[in-house]
């Protein structure tokens, strides 16, 4: 293995506006010329973590602050040598005589709880890392961290309470003294691949249930946003996880392919685009590796004739503009009853035009009220250009650009909050996942029409209904082919609520008991009567 990286060689600092002297003295005071700046921040180790040891690769990649377009740091890229070492370490940790296997559910529960406590202790630091690396508003990043803590605590309880089911078989070939038990055991080594849109949260959604189930994990992070997972990895060492149980592998697409193809990996858990999910599924077609996929979406939000329009507008803006539209379940297709179209469009336009588009450390971005979060940048130049390309496509196809549609600021990957009306179902902006702050408003006349159009998509991740008639909502919800339906709310998540999709939106579930099941195999042990 390569030599361990020295902390002094990988630490850089962002300088707080409260310290002019420090800004003047520091060669990396890259925010000193701006009105608002993030606080003093020590970056985490920039290597790969393998068996609780930090490893520097000869290959590195820059991670960029999307609000400033400036390089934050150069991060290790895991190649075959590093991936092989991480998978080997994970397999060592899964041996029956290894500390991880010997500690059992109660030991795993203690470590998960300790890690949640450490995340709570370092909550502000973890949030600021995602602000700088991903671009999201501080308040949003902080709330993400709170959900992460709850997921680790939820899984801690599940690890503690794991048990076998005792069964007394019966039948012509069974003696009266025969007993059996049915239990879940860990699937083995998990190759987890996390996306860039919710870096800390998605790392947590994979690590927590896999660890609670007793698996060892090699987590491959997104090249755009590797930093918060590396800080989380430092906390796993501090919490006391044995070497090899948690391995963090920064890298690019090729790193992910190496992990997917590795014979030492028993299960792949991937969150990302449907296109890449299809590639992974095809890659594993000749194997018996377990697989779970949380993929893309094109989620409908139905505003009924009797809806409270002010509430509908508020829900729609949260469902679409959250995280600058970079959310797999974003409510990008808004179906408004024709009789309420003008009122909804007028109010939605006013709200969109009033939204602030700012850096994640701006004072306006520090609210922890989701309905007051401003909009940050797209994660990188490629995503920024993709979103602008979809806006151009919508204009070319004849949709009405109600507001927005342009770059929002001279520096940073900011796009104006954008709304299209008069959108037809066959337009690219209505069919394809944009992953940006681009809303499409369409109208409908009756329930049968809107259900047919809502389901007319390859995706099936999420949907919303806004109505004052609960009975009506209960009739509509079962007809929508998606994994989650939100009624008079949106993006409501909880550690106990399974999340995942139908159709091309994925296989399996994150969160809840269902997530733990995807990291286990069922074993039946039968005891016959001794002679």
Short mmCIF file of N, CA, C and O in Angstrom, two decimals, residues 121-164:
data_model
loop_
_atom_site.label_atom_id
_atom_site.label_comp_id
_atom_site.label_asym_id
_atom_site.label_seq_id
_atom_site.Cartn_x
_atom_site.Cartn_y
_atom_site.Cartn_z
N UNK A 121 -22.25 15.90 17.66
CA UNK A 121 -21.22 16.78 18.20
C UNK A 121 -20.57 17.63 17.10
O UNK A 121 -20.21 18.78 17.33
N UNK A 122 -20.43 17.06 15.91
CA UNK A 122 -19.77 17.75 14.80
C UNK A 122 -20.76 18.17 13.73
O UNK A 122 -20.39 18.31 12.55
N UNK A 123 -22.01 18.40 14.12
CA UNK A 123 -23.07 18.66 13.14
C UNK A 123 -22.79 19.90 12.29
O UNK A 123 -22.99 19.89 11.07
N UNK A 124 -22.35 20.98 12.92
CA UNK A 124 -22.11 22.21 12.17
C UNK A 124 -20.95 22.01 11.19
O UNK A 124 -21.02 22.47 10.04
N UNK A 125 -19.91 21.35 11.62
CA UNK A 125 -18.77 21.11 10.75
C UNK A 125 -19.17 20.27 9.54
O UNK A 125 -18.80 20.59 8.39
N UNK A 126 -19.93 19.20 9.76
CA UNK A 126 -20.36 18.35 8.65
C UNK A 126 -21.24 19.13 7.67
O UNK A 126 -21.13 18.96 6.45
N UNK A 127 -22.09 20.00 8.21
CA UNK A 127 -22.94 20.80 7.34
C UNK A 127 -22.12 21.76 6.48
O UNK A 127 -22.35 21.88 5.28
N UNK A 128 -21.14 22.41 7.09
CA UNK A 128 -20.33 23.37 6.33
C UNK A 128 -19.53 22.67 5.23
O UNK A 128 -19.31 23.23 4.15
N UNK A 129 -19.12 21.44 5.47
CA UNK A 129 -18.38 20.72 4.42
C UNK A 129 -19.27 20.53 3.19
O UNK A 129 -18.84 20.77 2.05
N UNK A 130 -20.53 20.11 3.39
CA UNK A 130 -21.42 19.95 2.25
C UNK A 130 -21.79 21.28 1.60
O UNK A 130 -22.03 21.35 0.39
N UNK A 131 -21.85 22.35 2.39
CA UNK A 131 -22.11 23.67 1.82
C UNK A 131 -21.02 24.03 0.81
O UNK A 131 -21.29 24.48 -0.30
N UNK A 132 -19.78 23.81 1.20
CA UNK A 132 -18.65 24.21 0.35
C UNK A 132 -18.45 23.23 -0.80
O UNK A 132 -18.15 23.64 -1.93
N UNK A 133 -18.64 21.95 -0.55
CA UNK A 133 -18.34 20.94 -1.56
C UNK A 133 -19.50 20.70 -2.51
O UNK A 133 -19.30 20.41 -3.70
N UNK A 134 -20.74 20.82 -2.02
CA UNK A 134 -21.93 20.56 -2.83
C UNK A 134 -22.63 21.83 -3.27
O UNK A 134 -23.23 21.86 -4.33
N UNK A 135 -22.58 22.89 -2.45
CA UNK A 135 -23.22 24.15 -2.79
C UNK A 135 -24.55 24.39 -2.12
O UNK A 135 -25.14 25.46 -2.26
N UNK A 136 -25.07 23.41 -1.36
CA UNK A 136 -26.40 23.55 -0.79
C UNK A 136 -26.40 24.59 0.33
O UNK A 136 -25.37 24.85 0.97
N UNK A 137 -27.56 25.21 0.61
CA UNK A 137 -27.66 26.17 1.71
C UNK A 137 -27.31 25.51 3.04
O UNK A 137 -27.61 24.33 3.26
N UNK A 138 -26.72 26.30 3.94
CA UNK A 138 -26.30 25.75 5.23
C UNK A 138 -27.48 25.10 5.97
O UNK A 138 -27.34 24.01 6.54
N UNK A 139 -28.62 25.78 6.00
CA UNK A 139 -29.77 25.24 6.73
C UNK A 139 -30.18 23.88 6.22
O UNK A 139 -30.50 22.98 6.99
N UNK A 140 -30.15 23.72 4.90
CA UNK A 140 -30.51 22.43 4.31
C UNK A 140 -29.48 21.37 4.69
O UNK A 140 -29.84 20.23 5.04
N UNK A 141 -28.20 21.72 4.61
CA UNK A 141 -27.15 20.76 4.96
C UNK A 141 -27.24 20.37 6.43
O UNK A 141 -27.00 19.20 6.78
N UNK A 142 -27.60 21.30 7.28
CA UNK A 142 -27.72 21.01 8.72
C UNK A 142 -28.88 20.04 8.97
O UNK A 142 -28.75 19.09 9.75
N UNK A 143 -30.01 20.27 8.30
CA UNK A 143 -31.15 19.37 8.45
C UNK A 143 -30.83 17.99 7.90
O UNK A 143 -31.22 16.95 8.46
N UNK A 144 -30.09 17.93 6.77
CA UNK A 144 -29.63 16.64 6.26
C UNK A 144 -28.89 15.88 7.35
O UNK A 144 -29.08 14.67 7.53
N UNK A 145 -28.02 16.58 8.06
CA UNK A 145 -27.23 15.94 9.12
C UNK A 145 -28.08 15.41 10.25
O UNK A 145 -27.80 14.35 10.82
N UNK A 146 -29.16 16.14 10.58
CA UNK A 146 -30.05 15.65 11.64
C UNK A 146 -30.72 14.34 11.23
O UNK A 146 -30.87 13.43 12.05
N UNK A 147 -31.14 14.26 9.96
CA UNK A 147 -31.72 13.00 9.48
C UNK A 147 -30.69 11.89 9.52
O UNK A 147 -31.01 10.75 9.90
N UNK A 148 -29.45 12.21 9.18
CA UNK A 148 -28.38 11.21 9.22
C UNK A 148 -28.22 10.65 10.64
O UNK A 148 -28.09 9.43 10.83
N UNK A 149 -28.23 11.51 11.62
CA UNK A 149 -28.12 11.06 13.01
C UNK A 149 -29.27 10.13 13.36
O UNK A 149 -29.07 9.08 13.99
N UNK A 150 -30.48 10.50 12.94
CA UNK A 150 -31.64 9.67 13.28
C UNK A 150 -31.58 8.32 12.59
O UNK A 150 -32.03 7.31 13.14
N UNK A 151 -31.02 8.26 11.38
CA UNK A 151 -30.90 6.99 10.67
C UNK A 151 -29.93 6.07 11.40
O UNK A 151 -30.20 4.87 11.58
N UNK A 152 -28.79 6.60 11.86
CA UNK A 152 -27.86 5.77 12.62
C UNK A 152 -28.48 5.30 13.93
O UNK A 152 -28.27 4.15 14.34
N UNK A 153 -29.25 6.14 14.59
CA UNK A 153 -29.87 5.74 15.85
C UNK A 153 -30.96 4.71 15.62
O UNK A 153 -31.12 3.76 16.40
N UNK A 154 -31.74 4.89 14.57
CA UNK A 154 -32.77 3.91 14.22
C UNK A 154 -32.13 2.55 13.95
O UNK A 154 -32.58 1.51 14.45
N UNK A 155 -31.07 2.55 13.15
CA UNK A 155 -30.40 1.29 12.82
C UNK A 155 -29.68 0.70 14.02
O UNK A 155 -29.54 -0.53 14.13
N UNK A 156 -29.25 1.56 14.93
CA UNK A 156 -28.66 1.07 16.17
C UNK A 156 -29.67 0.23 16.95
O UNK A 156 -29.36 -0.85 17.45
N UNK A 157 -30.90 0.73 17.03
CA UNK A 157 -31.94 -0.02 17.71
C UNK A 157 -32.27 -1.33 17.02
O UNK A 157 -32.49 -2.35 17.68
N UNK A 158 -32.26 -1.32 15.70
CA UNK A 158 -32.55 -2.54 14.96
C UNK A 158 -31.45 -3.58 15.15
O UNK A 158 -31.72 -4.77 15.24
N UNK A 159 -30.20 -3.12 15.21
CA UNK A 159 -29.09 -4.06 15.45
C UNK A 159 -29.21 -4.69 16.83
O UNK A 159 -28.98 -5.89 17.02
N UNK A 160 -29.58 -3.89 17.81
CA UNK A 160 -29.71 -4.36 19.18
C UNK A 160 -30.83 -5.38 19.32
O UNK A 160 -30.72 -6.35 20.07
N UNK A 161 -31.91 -5.18 18.54
CA UNK A 161 -33.10 -6.01 18.71
C UNK A 161 -33.20 -7.15 17.70
O UNK A 161 -34.24 -7.79 17.59
N UNK A 162 -32.14 -7.40 16.95
CA UNK A 162 -32.19 -8.49 15.99
C UNK A 162 -32.31 -9.83 16.73
O UNK A 162 -31.70 -10.04 17.77
N UNK A 163 -33.12 -10.73 16.18
CA UNK A 163 -33.33 -12.01 16.84
C UNK A 163 -33.78 -13.05 15.81
O UNK A 163 -34.19 -12.71 14.70
N UNK A 164 -33.70 -14.30 16.21
CA UNK A 164 -34.13 -15.40 15.35
C UNK A 164 -35.57 -15.78 15.69
O UNK A 164 -36.04 -15.58 16.81
#
